[in-house]
XYZ file of C-alpha atoms in Angstrom:
379
model
C 118.198 125.218 119.235
C 115.220 126.017 121.579
C 112.313 128.959 121.847
C 114.410 131.778 123.862
C 113.851 133.875 126.860
C 110.145 134.792 126.011
C 109.524 130.968 125.593
C 107.957 131.429 122.287
C 109.009 129.275 119.077
C 109.915 131.400 115.954
C 110.994 134.913 117.687
C 113.659 137.045 117.002
C 115.675 135.883 120.680
C 115.718 132.466 119.795
C 119.109 131.093 120.179
C 120.796 129.619 116.917
C 122.088 125.823 116.646
C 125.059 124.429 114.716
C 124.167 121.883 111.703
C 127.522 119.726 111.545
C 128.433 117.478 108.697
C 131.818 115.308 108.829
C 133.015 112.907 105.582
C 135.728 110.628 106.154
C 137.163 108.224 103.660
C 140.033 105.676 103.384
C 140.866 103.549 100.435
C 143.486 101.457 98.817
C 144.409 99.792 95.874
C 146.943 96.409 95.143
C 148.259 95.523 91.755
C 150.056 92.243 91.574
C 151.654 91.083 88.136
C 151.209 87.105 88.875
C 153.039 86.190 85.848
C 153.875 87.719 82.643
C 150.525 87.654 81.145
C 148.433 87.758 84.139
C 147.885 90.180 86.960
C 145.544 90.941 89.762
C 144.211 93.863 91.250
C 141.828 94.349 94.802
C 140.846 97.930 95.711
C 139.364 98.730 99.085
C 137.259 101.341 100.424
C 135.523 102.439 103.525
C 133.640 105.789 104.021
C 131.704 107.577 106.365
C 129.229 110.611 106.273
C 127.793 112.038 109.698
C 124.913 114.707 110.443
C 124.319 114.584 114.208
C 122.106 117.184 113.657
C 120.209 116.136 110.315
C 116.786 117.567 109.297
C 117.103 120.499 110.922
C 116.199 123.836 109.696
C 114.283 126.819 110.979
C 111.392 125.120 111.650
C 112.801 122.118 113.028
C 113.947 122.734 116.210
C 117.358 120.883 117.672
C 115.231 118.367 119.553
C 113.427 117.212 116.591
C 116.679 116.099 114.097
C 118.394 113.010 113.398
C 121.809 111.865 114.222
C 122.453 110.189 110.976
C 125.200 108.427 110.050
C 126.122 106.780 106.693
C 129.061 104.305 106.275
C 129.745 102.899 103.017
C 131.634 99.766 101.861
C 133.282 98.801 98.382
C 135.654 96.402 97.739
C 136.661 94.248 94.033
C 138.965 91.385 92.961
C 140.144 91.746 89.433
C 142.028 89.326 87.207
C 143.589 90.517 83.809
C 144.517 87.411 81.758
C 146.040 87.215 78.192
C 145.628 83.758 77.342
C 147.556 83.937 74.005
C 148.250 87.237 71.628
C 144.831 87.500 70.263
C 142.671 86.498 73.384
C 142.192 88.365 76.357
C 139.709 88.239 79.113
C 138.785 90.117 82.370
C 137.032 88.631 85.370
C 135.726 91.498 87.834
C 133.867 90.429 91.373
C 132.849 93.050 94.345
C 130.751 94.042 96.617
C 129.350 97.552 97.837
C 126.787 98.502 100.537
C 126.096 101.041 103.295
C 123.966 101.732 105.908
C 122.075 104.560 106.421
C 121.182 105.010 110.102
C 118.699 107.841 110.333
C 118.130 107.807 114.698
C 116.429 110.572 116.912
C 119.344 112.535 117.511
C 120.712 110.457 121.012
C 122.111 113.640 122.800
C 118.285 115.565 122.218
C 115.962 112.718 122.753
C 113.369 112.847 124.979
C 110.955 109.642 126.327
C 108.481 112.397 127.944
C 108.901 114.137 124.155
C 106.830 112.850 121.564
C 107.212 113.982 117.916
C 104.751 116.761 117.284
C 103.890 119.363 114.313
C 101.942 122.233 114.007
C 100.401 122.347 110.567
C 99.659 126.130 110.656
C 103.285 127.067 111.182
C 104.824 123.734 110.082
C 107.098 124.075 113.281
C 108.709 120.281 114.534
C 109.173 120.095 117.963
C 109.879 117.037 120.337
C 111.852 113.936 119.388
C 112.461 112.796 115.632
C 109.185 110.913 114.470
C 111.075 108.083 112.994
C 114.196 105.893 113.791
C 115.097 105.038 110.257
C 118.070 102.363 109.058
C 118.522 101.883 105.501
C 120.605 99.287 104.066
C 121.696 98.597 100.886
C 124.073 95.362 99.652
C 125.116 94.646 95.922
C 127.209 91.716 94.835
C 128.133 92.210 91.142
C 130.245 90.633 88.494
C 131.612 91.961 85.357
C 133.260 89.145 82.922
C 134.360 89.643 79.337
C 136.449 88.101 76.664
C 138.029 89.797 73.707
C 138.986 87.940 70.399
C 141.323 89.431 67.910
C 141.346 87.354 64.769
C 144.444 86.830 62.808
C 142.456 87.387 59.583
C 139.148 89.052 59.080
C 136.513 89.090 56.353
C 136.370 92.853 54.456
C 138.690 93.947 56.955
C 139.891 93.975 60.631
C 137.369 92.883 63.723
C 137.724 92.753 67.340
C 135.389 90.748 69.247
C 134.004 90.689 72.661
C 131.124 89.118 74.595
C 130.482 89.102 78.254
C 128.111 89.020 81.391
C 127.069 91.311 83.925
C 125.279 89.981 87.115
C 124.058 92.180 89.554
C 122.434 91.216 93.097
C 120.943 93.561 95.330
C 119.040 93.243 98.379
C 117.491 97.005 100.262
C 116.017 97.363 103.479
C 114.198 100.325 105.161
C 113.858 99.474 108.177
C 112.246 101.480 111.186
C 112.556 101.118 114.715
C 110.889 102.493 118.092
C 110.801 105.934 118.854
C 111.676 106.328 122.560
C 108.379 108.372 123.193
C 106.017 107.045 120.443
C 105.538 105.676 117.090
C 103.376 108.828 116.211
C 103.081 112.426 115.192
C 100.554 114.846 117.502
C 99.383 117.263 115.024
C 98.395 120.872 115.961
C 96.623 123.229 114.262
C 94.951 127.139 114.362
C 91.002 126.048 114.544
C 88.715 128.925 115.320
C 91.270 131.448 115.451
C 92.765 129.459 118.723
C 96.435 128.234 117.662
C 98.179 125.203 118.953
C 94.725 123.291 118.885
C 94.923 119.680 118.789
C 93.913 118.170 115.742
C 95.103 114.763 114.404
C 97.620 111.942 114.961
C 99.781 109.837 112.722
C 100.408 106.512 113.900
C 103.205 104.108 112.626
C 103.213 100.307 112.283
C 106.865 100.604 113.617
C 109.350 98.225 114.133
C 109.735 96.977 110.814
C 112.727 95.380 108.887
C 111.582 94.899 105.107
C 113.688 92.909 102.640
C 113.522 93.546 98.723
C 115.615 91.933 96.251
C 116.546 92.682 92.429
C 118.596 90.562 90.359
C 119.872 91.747 86.959
C 121.541 89.143 84.406
C 122.663 90.509 81.313
C 124.867 89.436 78.216
C 126.283 91.331 75.588
C 128.617 90.711 72.346
C 129.662 93.602 70.201
C 131.844 93.763 67.012
C 134.611 96.550 66.315
C 135.037 96.600 62.474
C 137.127 98.491 60.405
C 136.404 98.301 56.704
C 139.380 100.794 56.515
C 141.603 102.969 58.147
C 139.369 105.667 57.509
C 136.231 103.981 59.625
C 135.167 102.284 62.528
C 132.013 100.132 63.081
C 130.418 99.008 66.167
C 127.952 96.777 66.478
C 126.446 94.615 69.254
C 123.390 93.360 70.829
C 122.815 93.125 75.032
C 120.379 90.742 76.621
C 119.213 91.785 80.335
C 116.518 89.922 82.698
C 115.570 91.737 85.624
C 114.372 89.994 88.295
C 112.398 91.960 91.239
C 111.243 89.995 94.209
C 110.009 90.164 97.873
C 111.450 86.909 100.172
C 109.334 85.733 102.411
C 109.153 87.344 105.724
C 106.917 88.172 108.817
C 106.087 91.118 111.011
C 105.574 90.891 114.708
C 103.196 93.795 114.827
C 103.403 97.625 115.815
C 104.870 97.886 119.394
C 102.237 101.088 120.105
C 99.245 100.105 117.298
C 98.728 96.532 117.321
C 95.082 96.548 116.564
C 95.618 98.841 113.762
C 98.625 97.035 112.552
C 98.544 93.494 113.483
C 101.465 90.796 112.983
C 101.508 88.816 110.053
C 103.440 86.168 107.547
C 103.890 87.108 104.008
C 104.469 84.725 100.952
C 107.016 85.439 98.804
C 105.992 87.988 95.942
C 107.368 88.119 92.374
C 106.804 91.677 91.799
C 108.547 92.173 88.087
C 110.130 90.047 85.896
C 111.439 92.150 82.579
C 113.598 90.122 79.595
C 114.720 91.868 76.719
C 117.221 91.915 73.831
C 118.203 95.535 72.892
C 120.379 96.324 69.727
C 123.336 99.570 69.687
C 125.526 100.625 66.532
C 128.025 103.136 65.936
C 130.596 104.615 63.349
C 133.474 106.854 63.376
C 134.503 108.234 59.519
C 137.822 109.762 59.674
C 137.506 112.731 57.100
C 141.390 113.221 56.987
C 144.518 113.820 59.368
C 142.247 116.997 61.460
C 138.474 116.009 61.271
C 136.300 112.903 61.837
C 132.425 112.271 61.880
C 130.727 110.134 64.593
C 127.198 108.445 65.231
C 125.360 106.424 67.524
C 121.805 104.353 67.334
C 120.864 102.295 70.201
C 118.101 100.925 72.442
C 118.193 101.151 76.901
C 116.575 99.098 79.323
C 114.558 100.544 81.821
C 116.000 99.592 84.911
C 113.869 98.251 87.532
C 116.155 99.279 90.578
C 116.767 97.483 94.087
C 113.676 99.201 95.801
C 110.851 98.680 93.004
C 109.338 95.863 95.091
C 109.405 98.087 98.249
C 105.923 99.595 97.431
C 104.106 95.935 97.153
C 105.731 94.994 100.499
C 103.265 94.512 103.074
C 106.221 94.253 105.710
C 107.082 97.768 104.971
C 106.533 101.091 107.066
C 102.783 101.903 106.777
C 101.133 104.902 108.545
C 97.278 106.149 109.692
C 95.663 109.347 110.574
C 93.043 109.578 112.531
C 91.315 112.785 114.140
C 92.632 113.296 117.955
C 90.791 114.509 120.719
C 92.778 115.850 123.496
C 90.050 115.218 126.242
C 92.245 116.304 129.446
C 94.026 119.269 127.336
C 97.395 118.241 128.097
C 98.666 117.930 124.837
C 99.793 114.219 124.978
C 98.147 111.503 123.539
C 96.115 109.125 126.024
C 94.533 105.899 125.639
C 90.826 106.610 124.729
C 91.342 110.072 123.078
C 91.086 108.201 119.200
C 88.786 105.555 118.010
C 91.524 103.644 116.712
C 88.707 101.627 114.176
C 89.481 101.984 110.590
C 85.515 101.730 110.189
C 85.261 105.006 112.999
C 84.557 108.363 112.303
C 88.230 109.250 113.494
C 89.295 107.455 110.921
C 91.147 109.773 107.869
C 93.744 107.898 105.553
C 96.127 105.253 105.588
C 99.124 104.825 103.521
C 100.368 101.312 103.028
C 101.192 99.029 100.485
C 98.191 96.722 100.648
C 96.870 100.088 98.559
C 99.121 98.660 95.898
C 97.846 96.529 92.796
C 100.832 94.539 91.142
C 100.528 94.470 87.263
C 102.620 91.336 85.874
C 101.966 92.326 82.112
C 103.793 95.696 82.387
C 106.668 96.049 79.559
C 109.942 97.934 79.653
C 109.696 101.241 78.306
C 111.438 102.173 75.053
C 114.243 104.459 75.631
C 116.199 105.258 71.963
C 119.084 107.355 71.688
C 120.427 108.702 68.869
C 123.769 111.098 68.444
C 125.888 112.739 65.717
C 129.029 114.523 65.936
C 131.132 116.653 63.826
C 134.960 116.859 65.388
C 137.519 119.559 63.718
C 141.294 119.969 64.874
C 141.817 123.801 64.788
C 145.352 124.287 65.573
C 148.074 121.710 66.223
C 148.587 120.872 70.136
């Protein structure tokens, strides 16, 4: 929790601090029989994970930890309806989401303590470098119709078709640090420890917005040509659309010349569409043995953060050489040439470095299985 009586970090007298984690969750489910053939279900869940000393370890002091809270929310409504003895409908709609709040530990943060790291020892002191707020929202529906024909060709059939829709929205946002939207780095240079070396600056505050929508339709047939054999065949068509809506950036609070304000148009990051086949068979070899086999092609899932790498409104950082002219180990204006063409400039990491490739194709993931099952003893 601090340097100890000798005033030095990472020594034996350093006082320990506790790392706490708490999980709280509550859930409820309601099932209501509307009529003989119709049932309505509702499920609800809330949870919170908390770590007041998040990111703490031997090299990250208590003052440099983050106060992390993660509230989550899930709920759904489901309707199960038997329209007739041979037609079953199942419709589900719901939401899931969370907020991941990585804030600098409120009880420890100080306005006069900018984030620091010593490159030689990797010791982190000062306030936590980034006040981060991640949000995830998904609206989803899964709907299907199952049909059981009274008369089937070459055995019995069970037909099923359905749709899946996922509407995902995410944001990896960052707010302002109390002291400085930066990290000050020291190093052992020329045998002198704790020598000012470089500064990493951030474009915060930023609140990006990323979207990913998935639309899918499938149809399958469970065919039983005999009581001993079941064959499942089907196809799934899927369309994934990852994009960035139009958004604007107000400019970095501390470093507007390096990260100026801007307005960014909508970007279509990637669109993948493809139909994939699936098949499986189960063969009963008698009362106690069965052989099973499956084969199928699966699509690569872009995910809700795929477009984030191309979002110019997302977090960015730049590294410069830091000249501590007055030797106070604090950044003062004039100690760094913030021109990206100057000799002080070292590197920059931002979405503007990324290049979109609209011709990418989904990777092929084929999966096949085979198994033999045998009952060795009754019960």
